[in-house]
CSV table of C-alpha atoms and ligand atoms in Angstrom, one decimal:
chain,number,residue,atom,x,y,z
A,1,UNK,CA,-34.9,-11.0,19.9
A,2,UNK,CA,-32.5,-12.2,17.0
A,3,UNK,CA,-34.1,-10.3,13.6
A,4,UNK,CA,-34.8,-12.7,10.8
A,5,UNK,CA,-31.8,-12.5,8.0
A,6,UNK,CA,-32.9,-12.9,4.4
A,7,UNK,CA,-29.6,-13.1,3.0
A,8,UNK,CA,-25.7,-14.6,4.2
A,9,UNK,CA,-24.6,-11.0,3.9
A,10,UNK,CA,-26.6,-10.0,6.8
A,11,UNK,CA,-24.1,-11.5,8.6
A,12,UNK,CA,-21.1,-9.2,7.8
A,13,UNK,CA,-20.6,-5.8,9.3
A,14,UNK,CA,-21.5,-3.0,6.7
A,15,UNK,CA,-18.2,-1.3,6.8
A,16,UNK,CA,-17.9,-1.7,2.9
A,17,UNK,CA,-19.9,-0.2,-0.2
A,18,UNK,CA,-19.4,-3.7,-2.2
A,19,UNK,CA,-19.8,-4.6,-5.9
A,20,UNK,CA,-21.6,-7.7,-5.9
A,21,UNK,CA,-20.0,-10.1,-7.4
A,22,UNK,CA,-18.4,-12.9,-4.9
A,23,UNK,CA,-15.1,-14.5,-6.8
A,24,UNK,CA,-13.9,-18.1,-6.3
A,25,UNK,CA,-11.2,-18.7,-8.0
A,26,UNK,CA,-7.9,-16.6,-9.5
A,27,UNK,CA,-4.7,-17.5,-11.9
A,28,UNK,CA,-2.2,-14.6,-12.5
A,29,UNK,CA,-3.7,-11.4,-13.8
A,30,UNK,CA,-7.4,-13.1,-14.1
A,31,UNK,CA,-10.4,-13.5,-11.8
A,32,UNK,CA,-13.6,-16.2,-11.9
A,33,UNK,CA,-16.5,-15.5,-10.1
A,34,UNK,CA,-18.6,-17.9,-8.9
A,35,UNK,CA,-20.4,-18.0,-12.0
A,36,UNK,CA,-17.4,-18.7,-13.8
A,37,UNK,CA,-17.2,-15.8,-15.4
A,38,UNK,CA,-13.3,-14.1,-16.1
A,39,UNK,CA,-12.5,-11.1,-15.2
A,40,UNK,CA,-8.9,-9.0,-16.2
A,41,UNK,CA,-7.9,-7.7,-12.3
A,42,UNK,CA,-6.1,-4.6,-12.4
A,43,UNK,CA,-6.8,-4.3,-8.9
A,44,UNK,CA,-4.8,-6.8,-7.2
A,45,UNK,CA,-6.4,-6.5,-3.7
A,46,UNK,CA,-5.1,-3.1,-3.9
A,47,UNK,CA,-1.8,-3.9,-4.7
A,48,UNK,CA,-1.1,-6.9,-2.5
A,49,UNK,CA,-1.6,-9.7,-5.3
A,50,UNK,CA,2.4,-8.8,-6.5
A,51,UNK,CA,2.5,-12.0,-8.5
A,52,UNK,CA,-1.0,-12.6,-9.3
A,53,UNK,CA,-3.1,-15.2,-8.5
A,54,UNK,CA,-2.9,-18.7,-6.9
A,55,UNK,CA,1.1,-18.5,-8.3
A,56,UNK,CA,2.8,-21.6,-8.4
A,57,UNK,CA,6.0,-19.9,-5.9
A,58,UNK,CA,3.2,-19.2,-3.3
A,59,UNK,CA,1.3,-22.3,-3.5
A,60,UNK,CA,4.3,-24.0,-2.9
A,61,UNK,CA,5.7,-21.9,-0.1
A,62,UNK,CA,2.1,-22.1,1.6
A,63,UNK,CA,2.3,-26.0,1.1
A,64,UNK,CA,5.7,-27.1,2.4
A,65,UNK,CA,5.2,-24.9,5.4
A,66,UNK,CA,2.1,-26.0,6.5
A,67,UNK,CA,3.0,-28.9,6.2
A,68,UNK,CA,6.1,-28.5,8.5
A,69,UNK,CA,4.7,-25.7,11.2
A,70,UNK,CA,2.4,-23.0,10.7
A,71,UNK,CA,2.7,-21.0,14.2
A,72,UNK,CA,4.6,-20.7,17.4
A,73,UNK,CA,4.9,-17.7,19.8
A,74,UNK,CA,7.2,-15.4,19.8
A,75,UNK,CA,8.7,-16.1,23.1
A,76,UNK,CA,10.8,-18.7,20.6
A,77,UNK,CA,12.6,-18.1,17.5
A,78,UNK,CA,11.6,-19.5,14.0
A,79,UNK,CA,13.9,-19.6,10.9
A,80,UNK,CA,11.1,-18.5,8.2
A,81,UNK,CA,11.4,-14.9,10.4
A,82,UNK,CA,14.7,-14.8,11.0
A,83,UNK,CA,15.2,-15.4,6.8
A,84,UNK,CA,12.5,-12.9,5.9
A,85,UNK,CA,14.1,-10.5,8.4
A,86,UNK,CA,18.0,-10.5,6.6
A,87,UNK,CA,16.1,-10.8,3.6
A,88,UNK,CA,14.6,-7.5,4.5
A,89,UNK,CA,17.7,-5.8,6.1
A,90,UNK,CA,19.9,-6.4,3.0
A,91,UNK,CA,17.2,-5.6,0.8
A,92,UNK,CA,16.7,-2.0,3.0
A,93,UNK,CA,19.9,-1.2,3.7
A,94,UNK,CA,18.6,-0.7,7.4
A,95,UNK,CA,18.9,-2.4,10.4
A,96,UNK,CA,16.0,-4.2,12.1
A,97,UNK,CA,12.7,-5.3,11.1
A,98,UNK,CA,9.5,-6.1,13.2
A,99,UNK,CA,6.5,-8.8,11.6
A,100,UNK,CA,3.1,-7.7,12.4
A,101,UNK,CA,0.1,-8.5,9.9
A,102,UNK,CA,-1.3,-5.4,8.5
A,103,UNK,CA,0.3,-1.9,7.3
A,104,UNK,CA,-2.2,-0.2,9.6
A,105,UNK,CA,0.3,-2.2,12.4
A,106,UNK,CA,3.6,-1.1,10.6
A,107,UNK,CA,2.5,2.5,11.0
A,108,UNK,CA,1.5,1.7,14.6
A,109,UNK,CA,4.7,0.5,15.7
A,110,UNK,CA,6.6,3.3,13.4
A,111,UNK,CA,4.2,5.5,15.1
A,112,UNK,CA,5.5,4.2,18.6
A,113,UNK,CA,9.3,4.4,17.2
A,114,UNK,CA,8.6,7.8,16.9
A,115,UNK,CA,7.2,8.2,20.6
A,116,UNK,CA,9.9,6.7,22.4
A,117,UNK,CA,12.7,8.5,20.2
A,118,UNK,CA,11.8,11.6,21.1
A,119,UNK,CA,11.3,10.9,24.9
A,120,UNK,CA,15.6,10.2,24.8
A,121,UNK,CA,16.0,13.6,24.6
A,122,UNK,CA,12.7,15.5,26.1
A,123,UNK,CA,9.3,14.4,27.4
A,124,UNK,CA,8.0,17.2,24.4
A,125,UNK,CA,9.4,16.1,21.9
A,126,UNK,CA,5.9,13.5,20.8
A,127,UNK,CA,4.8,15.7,17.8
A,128,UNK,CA,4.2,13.7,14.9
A,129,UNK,CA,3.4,15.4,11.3
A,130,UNK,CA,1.6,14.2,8.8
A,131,UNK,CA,0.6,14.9,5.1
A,132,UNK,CA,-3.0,16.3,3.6
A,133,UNK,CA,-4.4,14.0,1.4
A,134,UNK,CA,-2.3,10.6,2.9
A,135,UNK,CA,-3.8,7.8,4.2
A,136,UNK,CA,-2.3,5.3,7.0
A,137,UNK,CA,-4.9,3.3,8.0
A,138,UNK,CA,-7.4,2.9,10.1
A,139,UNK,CA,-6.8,2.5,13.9
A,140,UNK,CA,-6.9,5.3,15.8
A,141,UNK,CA,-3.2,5.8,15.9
A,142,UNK,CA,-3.2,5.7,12.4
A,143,UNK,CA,-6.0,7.7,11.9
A,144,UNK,CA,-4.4,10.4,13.8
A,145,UNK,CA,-2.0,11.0,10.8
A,146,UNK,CA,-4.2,10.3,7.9
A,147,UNK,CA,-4.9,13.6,6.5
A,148,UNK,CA,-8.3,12.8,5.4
A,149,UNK,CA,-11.3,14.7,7.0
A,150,UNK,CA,-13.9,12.1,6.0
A,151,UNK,CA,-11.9,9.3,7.4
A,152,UNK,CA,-10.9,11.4,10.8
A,153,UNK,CA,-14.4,13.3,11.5
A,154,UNK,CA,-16.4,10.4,12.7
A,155,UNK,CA,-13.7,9.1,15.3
A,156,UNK,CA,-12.6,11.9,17.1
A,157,UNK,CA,-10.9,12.6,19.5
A,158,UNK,CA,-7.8,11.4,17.5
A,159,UNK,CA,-5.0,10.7,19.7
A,160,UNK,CA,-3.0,14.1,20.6
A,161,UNK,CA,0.2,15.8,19.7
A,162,UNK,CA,-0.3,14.3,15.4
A,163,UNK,CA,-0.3,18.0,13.2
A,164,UNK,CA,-1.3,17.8,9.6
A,165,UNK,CA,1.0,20.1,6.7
A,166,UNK,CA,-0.2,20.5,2.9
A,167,UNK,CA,1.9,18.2,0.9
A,168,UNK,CA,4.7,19.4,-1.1
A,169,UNK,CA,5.0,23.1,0.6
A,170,UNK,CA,8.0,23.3,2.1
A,171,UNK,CA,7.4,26.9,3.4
A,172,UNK,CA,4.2,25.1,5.7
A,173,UNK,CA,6.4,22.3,6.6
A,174,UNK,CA,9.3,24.8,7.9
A,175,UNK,CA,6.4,26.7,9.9
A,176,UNK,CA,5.0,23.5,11.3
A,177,UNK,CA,8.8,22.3,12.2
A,178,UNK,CA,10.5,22.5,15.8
A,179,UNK,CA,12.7,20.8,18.3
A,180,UNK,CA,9.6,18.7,19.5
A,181,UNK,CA,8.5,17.0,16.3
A,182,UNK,CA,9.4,13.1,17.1
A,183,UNK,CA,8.5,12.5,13.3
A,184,UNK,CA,7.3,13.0,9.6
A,185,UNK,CA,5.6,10.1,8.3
A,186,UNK,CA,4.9,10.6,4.4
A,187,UNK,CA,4.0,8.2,1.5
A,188,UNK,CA,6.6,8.6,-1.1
A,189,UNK,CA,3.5,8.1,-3.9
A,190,UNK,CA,0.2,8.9,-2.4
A,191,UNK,CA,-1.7,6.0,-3.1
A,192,UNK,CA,-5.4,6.3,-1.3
A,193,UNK,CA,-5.0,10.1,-1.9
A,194,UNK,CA,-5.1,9.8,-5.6
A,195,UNK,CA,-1.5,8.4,-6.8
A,196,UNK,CA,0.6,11.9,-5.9
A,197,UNK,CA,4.4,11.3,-6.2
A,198,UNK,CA,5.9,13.5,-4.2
A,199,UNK,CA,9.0,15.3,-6.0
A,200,UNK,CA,12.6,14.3,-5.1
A,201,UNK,CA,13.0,18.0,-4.3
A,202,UNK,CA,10.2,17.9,-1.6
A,203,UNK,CA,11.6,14.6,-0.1
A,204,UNK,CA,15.2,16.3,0.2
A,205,UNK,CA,13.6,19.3,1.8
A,206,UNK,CA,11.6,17.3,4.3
A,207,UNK,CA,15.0,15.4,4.9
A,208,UNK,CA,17.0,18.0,5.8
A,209,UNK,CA,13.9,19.4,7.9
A,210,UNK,CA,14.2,16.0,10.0
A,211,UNK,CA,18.1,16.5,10.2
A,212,UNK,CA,18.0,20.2,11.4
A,213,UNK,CA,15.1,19.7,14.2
A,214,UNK,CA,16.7,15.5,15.1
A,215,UNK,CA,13.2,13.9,14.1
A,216,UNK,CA,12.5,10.6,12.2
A,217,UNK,CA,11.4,10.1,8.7
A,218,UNK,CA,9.0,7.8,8.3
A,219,UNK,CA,8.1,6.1,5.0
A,220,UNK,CA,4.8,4.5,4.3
A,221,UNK,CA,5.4,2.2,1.4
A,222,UNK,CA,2.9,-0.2,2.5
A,223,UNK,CA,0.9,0.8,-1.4
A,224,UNK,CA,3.9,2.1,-3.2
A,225,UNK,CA,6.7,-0.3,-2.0
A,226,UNK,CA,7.7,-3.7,-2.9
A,227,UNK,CA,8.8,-3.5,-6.4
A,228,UNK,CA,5.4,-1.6,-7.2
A,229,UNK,CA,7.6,1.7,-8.8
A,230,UNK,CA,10.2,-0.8,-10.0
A,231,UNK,CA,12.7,-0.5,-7.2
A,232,UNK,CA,12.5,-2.9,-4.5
A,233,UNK,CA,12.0,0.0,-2.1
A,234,UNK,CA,10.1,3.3,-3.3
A,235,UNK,CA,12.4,5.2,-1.8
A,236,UNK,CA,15.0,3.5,-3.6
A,237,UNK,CA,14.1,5.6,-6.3
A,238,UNK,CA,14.7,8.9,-4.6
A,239,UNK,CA,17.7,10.4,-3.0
A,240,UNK,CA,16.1,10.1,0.3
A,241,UNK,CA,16.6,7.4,3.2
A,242,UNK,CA,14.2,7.4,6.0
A,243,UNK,CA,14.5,6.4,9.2
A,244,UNK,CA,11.7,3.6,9.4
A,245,UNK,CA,9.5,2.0,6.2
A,246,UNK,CA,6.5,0.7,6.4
A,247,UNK,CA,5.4,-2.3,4.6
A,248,UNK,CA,2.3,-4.7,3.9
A,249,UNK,CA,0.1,-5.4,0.9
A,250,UNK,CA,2.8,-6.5,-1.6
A,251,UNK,CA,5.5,-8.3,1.5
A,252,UNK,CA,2.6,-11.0,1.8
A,253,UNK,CA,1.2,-11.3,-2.1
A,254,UNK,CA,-1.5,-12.2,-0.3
A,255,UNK,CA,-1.2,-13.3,2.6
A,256,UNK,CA,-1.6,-11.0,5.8
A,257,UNK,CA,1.6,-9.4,6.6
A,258,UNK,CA,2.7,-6.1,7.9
A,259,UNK,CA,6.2,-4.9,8.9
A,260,UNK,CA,8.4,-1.6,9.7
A,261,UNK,CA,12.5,-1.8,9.2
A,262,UNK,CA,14.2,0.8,10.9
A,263,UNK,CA,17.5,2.0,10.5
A,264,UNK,CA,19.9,2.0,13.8
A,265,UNK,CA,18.8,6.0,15.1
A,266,UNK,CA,15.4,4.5,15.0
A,267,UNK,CA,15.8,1.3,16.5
A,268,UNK,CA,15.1,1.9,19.8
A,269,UNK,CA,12.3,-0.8,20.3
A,270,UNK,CA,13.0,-3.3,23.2
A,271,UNK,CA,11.6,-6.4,24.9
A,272,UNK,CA,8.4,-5.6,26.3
A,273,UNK,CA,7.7,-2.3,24.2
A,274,UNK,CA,5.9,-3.8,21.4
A,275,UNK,CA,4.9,-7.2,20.3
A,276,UNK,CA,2.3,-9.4,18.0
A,277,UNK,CA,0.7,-12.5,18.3
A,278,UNK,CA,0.7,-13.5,15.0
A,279,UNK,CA,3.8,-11.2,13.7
A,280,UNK,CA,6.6,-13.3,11.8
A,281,UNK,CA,4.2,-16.5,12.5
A,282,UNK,CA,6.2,-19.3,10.2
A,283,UNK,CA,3.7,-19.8,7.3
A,284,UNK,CA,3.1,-16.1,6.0
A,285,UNK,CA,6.8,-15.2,7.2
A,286,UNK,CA,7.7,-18.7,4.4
A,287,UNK,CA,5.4,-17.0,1.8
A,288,UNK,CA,6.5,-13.6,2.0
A,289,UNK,CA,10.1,-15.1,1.6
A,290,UNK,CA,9.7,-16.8,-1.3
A,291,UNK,CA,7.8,-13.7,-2.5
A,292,UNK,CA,10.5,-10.7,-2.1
A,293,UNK,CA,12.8,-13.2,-3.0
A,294,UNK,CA,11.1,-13.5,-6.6
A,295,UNK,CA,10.4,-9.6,-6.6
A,296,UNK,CA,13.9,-8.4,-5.7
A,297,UNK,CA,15.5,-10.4,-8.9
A,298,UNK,CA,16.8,-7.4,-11.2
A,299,UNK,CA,14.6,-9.0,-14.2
A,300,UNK,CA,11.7,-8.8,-12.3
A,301,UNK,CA,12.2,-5.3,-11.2
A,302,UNK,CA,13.3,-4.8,-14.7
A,303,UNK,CA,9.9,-5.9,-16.0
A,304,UNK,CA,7.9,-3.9,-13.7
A,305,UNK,CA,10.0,-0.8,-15.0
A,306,UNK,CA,9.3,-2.0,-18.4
A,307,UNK,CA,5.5,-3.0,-17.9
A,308,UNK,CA,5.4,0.5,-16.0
A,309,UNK,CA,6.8,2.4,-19.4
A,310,UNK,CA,4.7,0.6,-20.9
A,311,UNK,CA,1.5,1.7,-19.0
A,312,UNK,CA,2.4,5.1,-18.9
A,313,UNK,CA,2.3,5.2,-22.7
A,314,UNK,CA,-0.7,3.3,-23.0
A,315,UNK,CA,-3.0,5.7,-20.9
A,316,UNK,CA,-1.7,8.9,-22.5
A,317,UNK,CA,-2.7,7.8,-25.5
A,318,UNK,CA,-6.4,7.0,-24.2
A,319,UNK,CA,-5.8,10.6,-22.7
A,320,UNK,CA,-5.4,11.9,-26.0
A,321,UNK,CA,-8.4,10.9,-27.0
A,322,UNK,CA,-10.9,11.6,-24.2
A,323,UNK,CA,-10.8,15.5,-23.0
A,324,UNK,CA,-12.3,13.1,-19.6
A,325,UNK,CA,-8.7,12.4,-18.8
A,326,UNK,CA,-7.3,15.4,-17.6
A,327,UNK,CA,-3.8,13.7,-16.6
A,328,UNK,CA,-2.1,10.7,-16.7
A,329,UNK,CA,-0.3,10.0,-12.7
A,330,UNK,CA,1.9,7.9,-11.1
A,331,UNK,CA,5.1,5.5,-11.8
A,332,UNK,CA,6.2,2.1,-12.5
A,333,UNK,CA,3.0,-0.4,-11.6
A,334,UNK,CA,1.3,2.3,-9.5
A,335,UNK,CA,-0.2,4.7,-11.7
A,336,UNK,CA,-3.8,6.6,-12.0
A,337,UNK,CA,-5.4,8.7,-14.2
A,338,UNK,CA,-7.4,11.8,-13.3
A,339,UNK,CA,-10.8,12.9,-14.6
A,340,UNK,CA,-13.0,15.4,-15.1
A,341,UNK,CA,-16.2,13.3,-14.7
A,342,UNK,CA,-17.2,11.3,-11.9
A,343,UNK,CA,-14.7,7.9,-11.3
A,344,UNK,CA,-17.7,5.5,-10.1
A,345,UNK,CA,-19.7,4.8,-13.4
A,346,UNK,CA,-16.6,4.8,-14.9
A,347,UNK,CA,-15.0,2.0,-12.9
A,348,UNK,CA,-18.7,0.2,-12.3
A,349,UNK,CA,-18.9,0.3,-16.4
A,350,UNK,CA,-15.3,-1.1,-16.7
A,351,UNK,CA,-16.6,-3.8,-14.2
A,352,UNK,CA,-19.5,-4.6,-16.4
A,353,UNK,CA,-17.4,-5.1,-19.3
A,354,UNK,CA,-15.0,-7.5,-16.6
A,355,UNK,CA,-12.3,-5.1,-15.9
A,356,UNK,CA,-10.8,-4.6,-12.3
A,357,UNK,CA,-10.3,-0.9,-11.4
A,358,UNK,CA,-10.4,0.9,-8.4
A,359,UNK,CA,-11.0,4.7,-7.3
A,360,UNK,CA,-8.2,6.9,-5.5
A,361,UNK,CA,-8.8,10.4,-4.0
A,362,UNK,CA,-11.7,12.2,-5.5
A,363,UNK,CA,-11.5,11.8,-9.1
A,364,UNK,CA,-8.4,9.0,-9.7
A,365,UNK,CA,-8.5,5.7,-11.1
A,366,UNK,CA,-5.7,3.6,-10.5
A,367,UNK,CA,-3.7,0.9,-11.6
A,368,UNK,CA,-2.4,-1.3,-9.6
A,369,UNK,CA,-2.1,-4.7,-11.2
A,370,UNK,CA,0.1,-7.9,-10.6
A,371,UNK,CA,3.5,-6.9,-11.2
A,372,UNK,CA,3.7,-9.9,-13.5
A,373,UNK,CA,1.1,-7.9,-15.8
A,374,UNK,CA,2.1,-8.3,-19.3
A,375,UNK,CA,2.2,-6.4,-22.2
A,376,UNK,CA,-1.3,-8.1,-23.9
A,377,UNK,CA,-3.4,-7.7,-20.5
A,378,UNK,CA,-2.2,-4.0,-20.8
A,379,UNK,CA,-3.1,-4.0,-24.1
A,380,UNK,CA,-6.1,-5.9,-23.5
A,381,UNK,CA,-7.3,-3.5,-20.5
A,382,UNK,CA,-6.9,-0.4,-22.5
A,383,UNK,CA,-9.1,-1.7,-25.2
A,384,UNK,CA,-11.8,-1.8,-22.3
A,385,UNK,CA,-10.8,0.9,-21.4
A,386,UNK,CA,-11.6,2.6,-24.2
A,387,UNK,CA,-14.8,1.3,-24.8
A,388,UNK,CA,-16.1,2.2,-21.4
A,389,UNK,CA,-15.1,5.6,-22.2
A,390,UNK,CA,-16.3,5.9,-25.3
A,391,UNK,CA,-19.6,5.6,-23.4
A,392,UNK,CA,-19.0,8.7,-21.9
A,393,UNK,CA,-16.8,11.1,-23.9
A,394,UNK,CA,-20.1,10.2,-26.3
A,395,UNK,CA,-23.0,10.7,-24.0
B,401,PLP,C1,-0.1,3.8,2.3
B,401,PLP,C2,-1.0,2.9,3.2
B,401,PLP,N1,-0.7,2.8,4.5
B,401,PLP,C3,-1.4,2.0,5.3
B,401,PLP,C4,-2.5,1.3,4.8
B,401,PLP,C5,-3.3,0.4,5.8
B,401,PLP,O1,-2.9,-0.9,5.5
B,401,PLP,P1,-3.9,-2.1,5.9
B,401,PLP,O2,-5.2,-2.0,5.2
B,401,PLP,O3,-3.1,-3.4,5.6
B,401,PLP,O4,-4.0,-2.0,7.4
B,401,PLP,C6,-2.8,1.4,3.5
B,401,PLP,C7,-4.0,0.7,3.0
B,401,PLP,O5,-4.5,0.9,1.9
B,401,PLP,C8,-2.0,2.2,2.6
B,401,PLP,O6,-2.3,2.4,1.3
């Protein structure tokens, strides 16, 4: 017998602890519920919304395409992929790219990258390492190397031969190291872990690591890439090139869209090895075009820098007035601040006063926003900010 549902929500799995509030409606950094009520989103969808909402580049993009073609197979060839993919190559500086629709997928196919580079040279050589404290995603090859207990415990057996290492401790990595790691797959910033930018040092150390024992580097940059630190690329920023990047969130703006660019060592991927339904379908291959091609200008990289400065001063101020804020994390548009009381009143009470924030790790909030966030919402969220903690600091 079907039980009685009181309620549309019923209907949805109960995978997520929701606020509820339903939204309808979005322009740049703003939000309107369905009671028409605004609310300042320094969310973004977790960094995906890269030029805010319903903006007029995407809208178009979304129109003339679907308008044209929105999907064929991929047993034929269709320009919006091919453009995205060059787009993507220059951008890199690597060599090939492969569409799926999540970064979940990206890390999937990096994952099987990995796999089938080591088998060239022996059928041991399948250990993967990962990082305590990242996060990957969700399926169970990506779950194998996020180094998060609560999100592995439920789930296991994992899928074999995946090792975790302590971030940053190069002496643990060096023990962990041999001739049969395939890979290292690392987010450059920690973003689900609680915004932790991993030194320049650490990402040299791990590189030459890869180089002595011939295994790949992988970079996640599905949170921290796509002009979110400023440079197109996070690891643009370092002195470090990896082997494979992962992408997602910010390549679509909103639309679904994964991908992982390899350089040529790594791109060993051929016909019948991997593949996606959906992956580089014409419409969200159009939109994320016409997005990285707005994101990779210099001034818009230039404003996320600035916007990112900008941020960064703004919260250490706030931390100099709240002993609460115990440290002010993070770079460019991707930044967090960590706390010595708990982060969920304090981001439910920011909601109530119709502010967007969202948790990281155990005791971060973060700050993802548009990356067309301007100086006044900035202003304008610190000045919630500041009330909602004024609730606390005082209670
Ligand atoms: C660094 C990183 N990798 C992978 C994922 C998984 O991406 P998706 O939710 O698109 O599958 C996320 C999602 O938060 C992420 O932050």
């Amino acid at each position: 017998m079907r039980k009685e549902r009181f309620d549309m929500k019923e209907y949805v799995m109960n995978t997520y602890g929701r606020f509820d509030i339903t939204f309808q409606k979005g322009k740049g950094c703003r939000l309107y519920d369905d009671k028409g009520k605004e609310y300042l989103d320094f969310v973004a969808g977790i960094a995906v919304n890269a030029l805010g909402h319903s903006h007029p580049i995407m809208v178009e993009a979304i129109k003339s395409q679907a308008e044209n073609l929105l999907h064929v197979s991929n047993l034929y060839w269709n320009e919006p992929q091919l453009k995205l993919s060059k787009l993507l190559v220059e951008l890199s500086g690597l060599n090939s790219v492969f569409l799926c629709n999540s970064g979940t997928e990206a890390v999937e196919g990096a994952l099987k990258i990995a796999r089938k580079y080591g088998k060239q040279f022996s059928e041991d050589k399948n250990r993967v390492v990962y990082l305590e404290e990242s996060f990957h995603g969700r399926s169970m090859g990506a779950l194998s190397v996020t180094g998060q207990p609560k999100y592995q415990e439920p789930f296991n057996p994992l899928i074999g031969g995946t090792e975790s290492c302590p971030a940053n401790d190069v002496d643990a990595l060096k023990e962990i190291m041999d001739d049969n790691v395939c890979a290292i797959i690392l987010e450059p910033i920690q973003g689900e872990g609680g915004i932790n930018v991993l030194p320049d040092s650490y990402l040299k150390a791990v590189k030459d690591l890869c180089n002595k024992h011939n295994g790949l580097l992988i970079f996640d940059e599905v949170q921290c890439g796509i002009g979110r630190t400023g440079n197109m690329f996070a690891f643009q920023g370092t002195s470090v090139e990896p082997d494979v990047v992962c992408l997602a969130k910010g390549l679509g703006g909103g639309v679904p869209i994964g991908a992982f660019i390899a350089n040529e060592k790594a791109d060993v991927l051929l016909p019948g090895d991997h593949g996606c339904t959906y992956g580089g379908n014409l419409l969200v291959s159009a939109v994320s075009e016409a997005v990285i091609n707005e994101i990779s200008k210099q001034e818009f990289l230039d404003h996320v820098q600035k916007m990112g400065l900008y941020l960064k001063e703004k919260l250490h101020g706030l931390s100099g007035k709240f002993t609460s804020i115990e440290e002010v994390k993070g770079t460019g548009l991707i930044q967090g601040i960590k706390l010595s009381i708990p982060t969920k009143p304090v981001v439910a009470k920011a909601l109530e006063k119709k502010l967007l924030l969202v948790g990281a790790g155990k005791d971060v909030i973060r700050f993802v926003p548009p990356l067309i966030v301007s100086m006044e919402e900035i202003d304008g969220m610190i000045r919630i900010l500041e009330d909602v903690f004024k609730e606390f600091d005082e209670a």
